[in-house]
Amino acid sequence: MSSITTCKIDGLPKRTPHPLLTRFAQNNAGLTLKAALSIAAVYLFTRLLCLLLAETNAESLQDPGWLYARAVHRPPIPSPKKLRLNVTSANQADLPTIDILIPCCGEADDIILDTVRTARAIHYPSSHARIVLLDDTNSPVLRTAIAALNLPRHRNIHYHTRGPKTNTTDFDKAGNLNHALSTLPNPAPFIAVLDADTLAHPDFLRATLPHLLANPRVALVGSPQHYYNIPPADPLHQSFTWYVQLLTPSLNAYGLAMATGSGFVVRRSALTTINGFSNLTSTEDIMLSCAFHNADYHVLVLPEVIQYGLAPPSLKGYSFQQSRWASGLAAGLLALRDGPRNNLPDSLRPRIAFQGFRHLWSHFYRVVALLGVPLAVCSGKALVPGVVLRMQTVLACWVLALMWLLEGMRVAGAGFRVGVFAHFEGIWLAGETSSPLYTSSSQNSHAETNLKAETEPNHP
């Protein structure tokens, strides 16, 4: 096969220039964030002096604070361009081969087969794309159905299983993928992963592969997760508009993007350097992104809709989904512990553990702050000296003003109208999402197994 560097990549037509307000917001949002964090730090210090450790809106500025801490040490990276790999019958020999892996574990057969059909419809030569269903249930029905989906001239759809479950140590999505990486013959240089309920756009590979081909330091390219079963008005805010439209561009700009596990393309050689997919937590996509960042690889999340999935169909399922994501982030703290599920390289473990500690601490200190309020009230002493009260009032006004300014500039910079402070849309789930942070990973795994069939259709 010819060198893949000869592939032709086309850029999509450029949009009209952004309005002046949008450009101003994009250029000055970082300065506003710096000012907001500085004033917030002084404000919180005065509150500490007054023994007022109650939860305040100022703490919402600390969520993007880690982003600024990294951003001040590196220049912004331009947002990923919308590219398309030129796929024609004349250049098929120059295209790279790719394995499209679809892990599943007990989802409905019709949902799984719909995913396989959309993967087969991806605009890419079947001779260069191998579709493999990774079935952890060892279902004879799926085995037969997959064989029937092959076209007479192009038999590129395969069924793969690890057999009966002898133990549950590695029988999760990450373990399923790692088993395929080590056992599938003729491995391709690129791997696409689709959840069992993810419908890929026909341009899924044509949109993601150009970024991997153009830069060897790009290890993973994905896109935000979208759902096709969101009810009218989205009462549970399952579309994550704020994360997709505002936070994702910021993470991309500073090289801190986090892939969604529902659909992405990864470079096999980069995946090998971090020992494959992490078995440490149920959020293997977050761990994968963290490992790549700490190994000096790039992760890109494209500003395009090239995949659709199924959102949890019930309130209980949505609550469980949020709990799983929260506990998965905190479980990064377990990276320092040796065990059969920890396959992270030794050099990456301290940094990933620190990220897990930071996420856990961000919840813990807020609980401590709330507990400090009744203790301060019961002390019988003056809580706020008069001089400090005036200073605190002025600082509070500045903090609130900068918070609104920052949120407004982020909205203007993204060019997408969304409610200010939309990232608080799921705060009513605080009790549900924080409780698993203080339980062991084994308890979380057991709960996921029991709830999987009833709640979300995705692989655990």
Coordinates of C-alpha atoms in Angstrom, one line a residue, residues 253-417:
A253 CA -8.1 26.0 22.2
Y254 CA -5.8 25.1 25.1
G255 CA -5.1 21.5 24.2
L256 CA -7.2 20.0 27.0
A257 CA -10.0 18.4 25.0
M258 CA -11.7 15.4 26.5
A259 CA -13.0 12.7 24.2
T260 CA -16.5 11.2 24.5
G261 CA -16.4 7.4 24.5
S262 CA -19.5 7.2 22.2
G263 CA -17.5 7.7 19.0
F264 CA -13.9 8.6 18.2
V265 CA -10.9 7.6 16.1
V266 CA -7.5 6.8 17.8
R267 CA -4.0 6.2 16.5
R268 CA -3.0 2.6 17.4
S269 CA 0.7 3.5 17.9
A270 CA -0.2 6.2 20.5
L271 CA -2.7 3.8 22.2
T272 CA 0.1 1.2 22.5
T273 CA 2.4 3.7 24.3
I274 CA -0.2 4.1 27.2
N275 CA -0.9 0.4 27.4
G276 CA -4.3 0.5 25.7
F277 CA -7.6 1.5 27.3
S278 CA -7.7 2.0 31.0
N279 CA -9.6 -0.5 33.1
L280 CA -9.3 1.7 36.2
T281 CA -12.7 3.3 36.0
S282 CA -16.0 3.1 34.1
T283 CA -15.2 6.3 32.3
E284 CA -12.4 4.9 30.1
D285 CA -12.8 7.8 27.6
I286 CA -11.9 10.4 30.3
M287 CA -8.9 8.3 31.4
L288 CA -7.8 7.8 27.8
S289 CA -7.8 11.6 27.2
C290 CA -6.0 12.3 30.5
A291 CA -3.4 9.6 29.6
F292 CA -2.8 11.1 26.1
H293 CA -2.5 14.7 27.5
N294 CA 0.1 13.5 30.1
A295 CA 2.0 11.6 27.4
D296 CA 2.3 14.8 25.3
Y297 CA -0.2 13.7 22.7
H298 CA -3.0 15.9 21.4
V299 CA -6.8 15.2 21.6
L300 CA -9.2 17.0 19.3
V301 CA -13.0 17.3 19.6
L302 CA -14.4 18.5 16.3
P303 CA -17.1 21.2 16.3
E304 CA -19.3 18.9 14.1
V305 CA -22.3 16.7 14.5
I306 CA -21.0 13.3 13.2
Q307 CA -22.6 10.9 15.7
Y308 CA -25.8 10.4 17.5
G309 CA -26.6 8.2 20.5
L310 CA -29.3 7.2 22.9
A311 CA -29.9 9.3 26.0
P312 CA -31.0 7.5 29.2
P313 CA -34.8 7.2 28.8
S314 CA -35.7 7.7 32.5
L315 CA -34.9 10.0 35.4
K316 CA -33.4 7.1 37.2
G317 CA -31.2 6.3 34.2
Y318 CA -30.1 9.9 33.9
S319 CA -29.2 10.1 37.5
F320 CA -27.2 6.9 37.3
Q321 CA -25.4 8.2 34.2
Q322 CA -24.3 11.4 36.0
S323 CA -23.2 9.4 39.1
R324 CA -21.1 7.1 36.9
W325 CA -19.4 10.0 35.2
A326 CA -18.7 11.8 38.6
S327 CA -17.4 8.6 40.2
G328 CA -15.3 7.8 37.2
L329 CA -13.5 11.1 37.4
A330 CA -12.8 10.8 41.1
A331 CA -11.6 7.2 40.7
G332 CA -8.5 8.6 38.9
L333 CA -7.1 8.8 42.4
L334 CA -6.7 5.0 42.3
A335 CA -4.1 5.3 39.6
L336 CA -1.4 5.1 42.3
R337 CA -2.7 1.7 43.4
D338 CA -1.3 -1.5 41.8
G339 CA -3.8 -4.1 40.8
P340 CA -5.1 -6.2 37.9
R341 CA -7.3 -3.3 36.6
N342 CA -4.6 -0.7 36.6
N343 CA -2.7 -0.9 33.3
L344 CA -1.6 2.7 33.2
P345 CA 2.1 3.3 32.6
D346 CA 4.0 4.1 35.8
S347 CA 5.2 7.5 34.5
L348 CA 1.6 8.7 34.0
R349 CA 0.1 7.5 37.3
P350 CA 1.0 10.4 39.6
R351 CA -0.4 13.0 37.3
I352 CA -3.7 11.2 36.6
A353 CA -4.0 10.5 40.4
F354 CA -3.6 14.3 41.0
Q355 CA -6.4 15.0 38.6
G356 CA -8.6 12.5 40.4
F357 CA -7.7 14.1 43.7
R358 CA -8.5 17.6 42.4
H359 CA -12.0 16.5 41.3
L360 CA -12.7 14.8 44.6
W361 CA -11.4 17.7 46.6
S362 CA -13.6 20.2 44.6
H363 CA -16.7 18.4 46.1
F364 CA -15.2 17.7 49.6
Y365 CA -14.2 21.3 50.4
R366 CA -17.7 22.6 49.5
V367 CA -19.2 20.1 52.1
V368 CA -16.8 21.3 54.7
A369 CA -17.6 25.0 53.8
L370 CA -21.3 24.4 54.4
L371 CA -20.6 22.7 57.7
G372 CA -18.7 25.7 58.8
V373 CA -21.7 28.0 58.7
P374 CA -23.7 26.6 61.7
L375 CA -20.4 26.3 63.7
A376 CA -19.7 29.9 63.1
V377 CA -23.2 31.0 64.0
C378 CA -23.1 28.9 67.2
S379 CA -19.8 30.5 68.3
G380 CA -21.7 33.5 69.6
K381 CA -19.1 35.9 68.2
A382 CA -19.4 38.7 65.6
L383 CA -19.0 37.0 62.3
V384 CA -18.1 40.0 60.2
P385 CA -16.2 43.0 61.5
G386 CA -17.5 46.3 60.2
V387 CA -14.4 47.2 58.2
V388 CA -14.1 43.8 56.6
L389 CA -17.8 43.8 55.9
R390 CA -17.4 46.9 53.7
M391 CA -14.4 45.4 51.9
Q392 CA -16.2 42.1 51.4
T393 CA -19.3 43.9 50.0
V394 CA -17.2 45.8 47.4
L395 CA -15.3 42.6 46.4
A396 CA -18.6 40.6 46.2
C397 CA -20.0 43.2 43.7
W398 CA -16.8 43.0 41.6
V399 CA -16.9 39.2 41.7
L400 CA -20.5 39.0 40.5
A401 CA -19.9 41.6 37.8
L402 CA -16.9 39.7 36.5
M403 CA -18.8 36.4 36.6
W404 CA -21.6 37.8 34.4
L405 CA -19.0 39.5 32.1
L406 CA -17.1 36.2 31.8
E407 CA -20.2 34.2 31.0
G408 CA -21.4 36.8 28.5
M409 CA -18.0 36.8 26.7
R410 CA -17.9 33.0 26.6
V411 CA -21.3 33.0 25.0
A412 CA -20.4 35.7 22.5
G413 CA -17.0 34.1 21.7
A414 CA -18.7 30.8 20.9
G415 CA -21.2 32.4 18.5
F416 CA -24.0 30.3 20.1
R417 CA -26.8 31.7 22.2

